[in-house]
Short mmCIF file of C-alpha atoms in Angstrom, two decimals:
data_model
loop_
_atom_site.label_atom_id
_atom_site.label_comp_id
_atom_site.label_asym_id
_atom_site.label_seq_id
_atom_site.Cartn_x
_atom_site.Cartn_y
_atom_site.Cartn_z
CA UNK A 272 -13.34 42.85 -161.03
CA UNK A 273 -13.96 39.24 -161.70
CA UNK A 274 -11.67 38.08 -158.89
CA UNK A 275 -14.03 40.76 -156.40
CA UNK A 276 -17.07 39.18 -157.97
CA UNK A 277 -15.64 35.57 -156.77
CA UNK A 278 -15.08 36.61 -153.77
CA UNK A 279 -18.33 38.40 -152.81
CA UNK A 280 -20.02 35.19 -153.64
CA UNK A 281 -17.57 33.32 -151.63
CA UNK A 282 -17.76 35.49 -148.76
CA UNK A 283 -21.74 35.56 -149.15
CA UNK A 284 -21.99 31.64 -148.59
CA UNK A 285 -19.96 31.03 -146.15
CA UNK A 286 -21.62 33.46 -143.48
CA UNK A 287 -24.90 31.75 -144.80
CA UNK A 288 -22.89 28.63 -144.08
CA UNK A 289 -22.38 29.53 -140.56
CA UNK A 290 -26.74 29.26 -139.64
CA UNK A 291 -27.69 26.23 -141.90
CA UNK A 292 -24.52 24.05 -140.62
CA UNK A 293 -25.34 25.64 -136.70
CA UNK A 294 -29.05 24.55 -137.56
CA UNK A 295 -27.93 20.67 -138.57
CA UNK A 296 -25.35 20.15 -135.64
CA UNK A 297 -27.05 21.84 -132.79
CA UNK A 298 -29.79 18.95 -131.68
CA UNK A 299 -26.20 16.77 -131.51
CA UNK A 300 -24.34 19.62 -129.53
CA UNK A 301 -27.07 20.36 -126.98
CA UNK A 302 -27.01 16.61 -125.50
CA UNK A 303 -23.13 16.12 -126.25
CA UNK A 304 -20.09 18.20 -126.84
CA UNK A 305 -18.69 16.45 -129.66
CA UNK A 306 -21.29 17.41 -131.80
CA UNK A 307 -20.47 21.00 -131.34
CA UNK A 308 -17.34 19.90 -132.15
CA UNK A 309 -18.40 18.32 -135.13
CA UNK A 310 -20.25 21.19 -136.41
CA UNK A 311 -17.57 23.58 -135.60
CA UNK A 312 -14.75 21.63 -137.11
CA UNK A 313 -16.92 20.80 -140.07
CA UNK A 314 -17.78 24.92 -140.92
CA UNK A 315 -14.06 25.92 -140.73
CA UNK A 316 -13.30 22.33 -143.42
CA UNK A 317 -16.50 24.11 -145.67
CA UNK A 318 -14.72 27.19 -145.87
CA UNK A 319 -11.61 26.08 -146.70
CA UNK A 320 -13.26 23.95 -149.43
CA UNK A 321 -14.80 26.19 -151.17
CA UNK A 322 -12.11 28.66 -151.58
CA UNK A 323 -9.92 26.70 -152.79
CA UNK A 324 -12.25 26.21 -155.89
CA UNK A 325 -14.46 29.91 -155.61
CA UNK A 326 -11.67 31.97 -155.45
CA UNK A 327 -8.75 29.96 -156.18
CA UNK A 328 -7.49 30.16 -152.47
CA UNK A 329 -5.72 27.06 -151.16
CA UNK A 330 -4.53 26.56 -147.48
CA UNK A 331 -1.84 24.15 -146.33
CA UNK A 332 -1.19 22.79 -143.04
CA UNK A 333 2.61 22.30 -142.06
CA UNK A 334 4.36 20.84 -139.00
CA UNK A 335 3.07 18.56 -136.34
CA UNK A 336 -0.66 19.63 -135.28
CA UNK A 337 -1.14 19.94 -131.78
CA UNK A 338 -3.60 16.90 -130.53
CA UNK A 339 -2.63 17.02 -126.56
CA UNK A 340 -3.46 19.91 -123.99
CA UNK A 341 -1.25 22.44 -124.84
CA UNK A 342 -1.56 26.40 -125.88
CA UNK A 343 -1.01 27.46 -129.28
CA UNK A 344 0.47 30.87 -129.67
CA UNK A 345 -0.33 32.34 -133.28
CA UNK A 346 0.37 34.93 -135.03
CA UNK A 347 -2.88 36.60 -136.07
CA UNK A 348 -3.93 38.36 -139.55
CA UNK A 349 -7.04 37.54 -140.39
CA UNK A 350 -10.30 35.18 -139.68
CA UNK A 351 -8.77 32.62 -141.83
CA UNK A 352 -5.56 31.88 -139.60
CA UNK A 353 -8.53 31.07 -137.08
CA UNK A 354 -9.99 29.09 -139.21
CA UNK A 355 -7.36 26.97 -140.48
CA UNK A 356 -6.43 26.46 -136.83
CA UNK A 357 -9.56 25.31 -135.41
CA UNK A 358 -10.19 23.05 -138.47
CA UNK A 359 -6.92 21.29 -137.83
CA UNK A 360 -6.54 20.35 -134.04
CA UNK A 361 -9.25 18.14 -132.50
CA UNK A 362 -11.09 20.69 -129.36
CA UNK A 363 -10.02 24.19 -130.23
CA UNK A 364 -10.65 26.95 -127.32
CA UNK A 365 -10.43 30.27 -126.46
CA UNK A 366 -10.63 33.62 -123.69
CA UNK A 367 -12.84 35.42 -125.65
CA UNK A 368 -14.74 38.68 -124.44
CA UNK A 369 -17.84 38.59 -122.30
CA UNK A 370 -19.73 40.29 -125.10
CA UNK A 371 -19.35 37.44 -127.42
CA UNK A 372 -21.57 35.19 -125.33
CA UNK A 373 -24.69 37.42 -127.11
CA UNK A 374 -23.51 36.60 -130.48
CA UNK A 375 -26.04 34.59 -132.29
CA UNK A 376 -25.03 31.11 -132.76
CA UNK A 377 -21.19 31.62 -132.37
CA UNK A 378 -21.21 32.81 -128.98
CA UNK A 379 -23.15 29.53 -127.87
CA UNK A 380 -21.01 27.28 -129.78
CA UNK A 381 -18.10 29.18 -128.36
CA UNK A 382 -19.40 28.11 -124.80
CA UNK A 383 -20.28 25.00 -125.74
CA UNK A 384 -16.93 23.93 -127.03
CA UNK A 385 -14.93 24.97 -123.86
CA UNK A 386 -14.15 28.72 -124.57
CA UNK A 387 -14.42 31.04 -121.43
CA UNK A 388 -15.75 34.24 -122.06
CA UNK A 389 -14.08 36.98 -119.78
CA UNK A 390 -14.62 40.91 -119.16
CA UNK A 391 -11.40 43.01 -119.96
CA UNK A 392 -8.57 42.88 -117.69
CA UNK A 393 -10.18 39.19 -116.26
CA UNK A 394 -7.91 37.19 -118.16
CA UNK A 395 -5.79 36.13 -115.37
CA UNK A 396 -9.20 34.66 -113.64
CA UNK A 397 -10.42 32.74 -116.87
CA UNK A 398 -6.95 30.96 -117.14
CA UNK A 399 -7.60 29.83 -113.38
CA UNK A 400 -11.32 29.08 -113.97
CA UNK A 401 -10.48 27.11 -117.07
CA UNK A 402 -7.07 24.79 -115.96
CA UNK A 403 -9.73 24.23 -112.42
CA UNK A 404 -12.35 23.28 -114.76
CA UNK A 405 -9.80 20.75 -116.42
CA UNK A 406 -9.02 19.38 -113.10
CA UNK A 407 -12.36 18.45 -111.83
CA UNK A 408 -13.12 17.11 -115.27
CA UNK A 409 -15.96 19.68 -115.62
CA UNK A 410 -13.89 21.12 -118.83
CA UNK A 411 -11.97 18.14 -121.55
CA UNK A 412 -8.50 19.26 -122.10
CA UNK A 413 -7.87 20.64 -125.55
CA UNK A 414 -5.78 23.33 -127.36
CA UNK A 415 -5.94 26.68 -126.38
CA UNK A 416 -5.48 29.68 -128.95
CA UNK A 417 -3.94 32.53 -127.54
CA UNK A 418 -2.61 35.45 -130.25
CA UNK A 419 0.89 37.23 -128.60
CA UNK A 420 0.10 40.19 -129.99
CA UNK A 421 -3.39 40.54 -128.84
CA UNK A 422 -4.94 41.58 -132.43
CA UNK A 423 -4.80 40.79 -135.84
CA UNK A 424 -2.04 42.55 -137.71
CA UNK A 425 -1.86 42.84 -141.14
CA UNK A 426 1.75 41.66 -143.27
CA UNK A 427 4.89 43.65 -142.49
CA UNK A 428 3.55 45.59 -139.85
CA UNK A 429 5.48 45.37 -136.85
CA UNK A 430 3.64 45.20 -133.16
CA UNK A 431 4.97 44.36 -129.76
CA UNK A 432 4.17 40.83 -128.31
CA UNK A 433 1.97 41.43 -125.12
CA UNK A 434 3.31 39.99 -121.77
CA UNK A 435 0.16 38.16 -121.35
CA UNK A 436 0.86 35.07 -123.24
CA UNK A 437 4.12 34.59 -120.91
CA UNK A 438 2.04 35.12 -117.50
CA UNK A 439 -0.56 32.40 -119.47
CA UNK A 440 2.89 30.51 -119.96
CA UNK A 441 4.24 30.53 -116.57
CA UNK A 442 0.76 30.13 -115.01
CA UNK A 443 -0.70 27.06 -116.98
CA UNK A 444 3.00 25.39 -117.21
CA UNK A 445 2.04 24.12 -119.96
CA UNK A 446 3.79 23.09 -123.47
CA UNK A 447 3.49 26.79 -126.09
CA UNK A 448 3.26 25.44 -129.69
CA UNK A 449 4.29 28.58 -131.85
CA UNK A 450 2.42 28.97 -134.72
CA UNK A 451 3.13 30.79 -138.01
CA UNK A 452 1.43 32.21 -141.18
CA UNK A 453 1.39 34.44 -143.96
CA UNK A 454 -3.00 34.08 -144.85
CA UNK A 455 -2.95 38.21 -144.46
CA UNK A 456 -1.51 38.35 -148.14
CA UNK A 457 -4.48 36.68 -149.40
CA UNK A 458 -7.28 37.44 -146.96
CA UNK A 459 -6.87 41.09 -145.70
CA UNK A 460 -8.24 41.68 -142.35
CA UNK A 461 -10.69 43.94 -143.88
CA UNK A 462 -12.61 44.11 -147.16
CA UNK A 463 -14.17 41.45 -149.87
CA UNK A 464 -10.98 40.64 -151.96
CA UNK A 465 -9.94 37.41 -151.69
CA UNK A 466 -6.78 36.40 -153.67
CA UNK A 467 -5.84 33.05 -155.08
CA UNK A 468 -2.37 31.48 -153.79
CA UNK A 469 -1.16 29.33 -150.95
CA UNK A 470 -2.06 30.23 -147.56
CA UNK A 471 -0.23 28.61 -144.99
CA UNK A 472 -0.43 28.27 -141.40
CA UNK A 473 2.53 26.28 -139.74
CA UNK A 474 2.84 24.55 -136.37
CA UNK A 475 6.66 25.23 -134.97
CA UNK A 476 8.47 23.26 -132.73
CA UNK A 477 7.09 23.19 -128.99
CA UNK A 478 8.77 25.70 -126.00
CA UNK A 479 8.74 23.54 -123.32
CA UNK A 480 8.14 24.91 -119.27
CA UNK A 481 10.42 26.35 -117.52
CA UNK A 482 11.82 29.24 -118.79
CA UNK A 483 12.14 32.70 -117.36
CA UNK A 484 9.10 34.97 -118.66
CA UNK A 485 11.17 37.12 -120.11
CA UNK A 486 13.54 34.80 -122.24
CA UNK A 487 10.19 32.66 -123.03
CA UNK A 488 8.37 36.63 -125.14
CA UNK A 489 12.12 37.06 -126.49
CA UNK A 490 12.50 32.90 -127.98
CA UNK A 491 8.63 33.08 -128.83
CA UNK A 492 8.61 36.48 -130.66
CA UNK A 493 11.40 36.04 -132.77
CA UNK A 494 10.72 31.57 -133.89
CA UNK A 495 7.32 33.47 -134.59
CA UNK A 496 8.02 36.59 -136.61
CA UNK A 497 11.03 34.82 -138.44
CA UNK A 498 9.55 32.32 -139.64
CA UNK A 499 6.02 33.93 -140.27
CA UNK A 500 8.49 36.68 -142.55
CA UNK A 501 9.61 33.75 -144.73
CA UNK A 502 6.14 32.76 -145.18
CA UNK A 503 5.35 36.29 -146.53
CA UNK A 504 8.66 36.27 -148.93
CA UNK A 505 7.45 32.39 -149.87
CA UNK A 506 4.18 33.91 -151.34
CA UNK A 507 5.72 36.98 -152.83
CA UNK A 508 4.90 39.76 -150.25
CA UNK A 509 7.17 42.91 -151.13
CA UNK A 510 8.00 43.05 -147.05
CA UNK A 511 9.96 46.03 -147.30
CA UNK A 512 6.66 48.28 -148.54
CA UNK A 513 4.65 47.21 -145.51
#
């Protein structure tokens, strides 16, 4: 109960966070992108902060983080994977749905950082619209955060990798930095429970162009879901009971 109590609190502030932080950052953002940037980047380090000493939740960083134009490929269970990804490399981005753009205060900072919002199925046009926008220096390069299996899924459940990520593959030919994590053991993808431990998202070593779509899903699904798995058995998930 007093863990739940923790974490309501924790949970409470850091969605107030989200306005007062949007509030002191946007005057910055509006005349230059690095200060949505800044404000972004500094909201994601807040959270992490504080629950690491609210509810005894700390988060770790491994491998080489992704500074040059490249798509990261993550393996998705909860908001805080996002979170610890954005904090870490220096102009996160996304494809996110049209609908976001009428979310208060995200869905502009979402636009204003470089993501391109998209109606369903138009994910093949935003990848175009968003390498063109590169190219005429209209758009910075940064990291683009793609998740293979299109939703957040919650530790030891098993769910195909969508083909989309290896059409974004052999369309951008770009560099795929696999990433890794095990953060669903200790922030579920639903509910107010947040447990204390060692959440850890891990950058794996790069897939370079070239490869054949299909041999590019088969190498990316299993660096993924291997090492993601001894992630889980590092912070004492029962992986056979999922």
């Amino acid at each position: 109960m007093i863990q739940w109590l923790r974490s309501l609190i924790f949970v409470g502030q850091m969605y107030l966070a989200m306005p007062v932080l949007a509030l002191v950052f946007t005057p910055w953002a509006i005349f230059d992108r690095r200060g949505a940037f800044a404000g972004v980047h500094t909201y994601c380090r807040w959270v992490r902060w504080t629950a690491g000493w609210m509810v005894g939740l700390k988060t770790e960083i491994r491998g080489d983080v992704p500074l040059a134009e490249v798509v990261i490929a993550s393996k998705h269970q909860s908001f805080l994977d996002i979170i610890m990804i954005v904090s870490a490399v220096p102009r996160p981005k996304f494809i996110m749905k049209a609908s976001l753009r009428r979310a208060p205060i995200l869905g502009w900072y979402a636009l204003r950082i470089g993501c391109v919002a998209v109606d369903r199925g138009k994910r093949a046009a935003a990848i175009k619209q968003m390498m063109e926008g590169v190219s005429s220096g209209q758009q910075e390069p940064g990291q683009l955060i793609i998740y293979p299996q299109g939703t957040r899924v919650a530790p030891g459940v098993e769910r195909p990798y969508k083909i989309g990520t290896g059409l974004l593959y052999k369309e951008t030919g770009q560099i795929v930095i696999p990433a890794a994590t095990n953060v669903g053991v200790f922030w579920p993808r639903t509910g107010i429970l947040r447990k204390p431990g060692v959440a850890v998202v891990e950058f794996l070593p790069e897939i370079t162009p070239g490869l054949e779509v299909d041999v590019f899903m088969a190498k990316l699904e299993e660096v993924i879901e291997s090492r993601s798995d001894a992630l889980l058995d590092e912070a004492g998930f029962p992986r056979g009971e999922g």
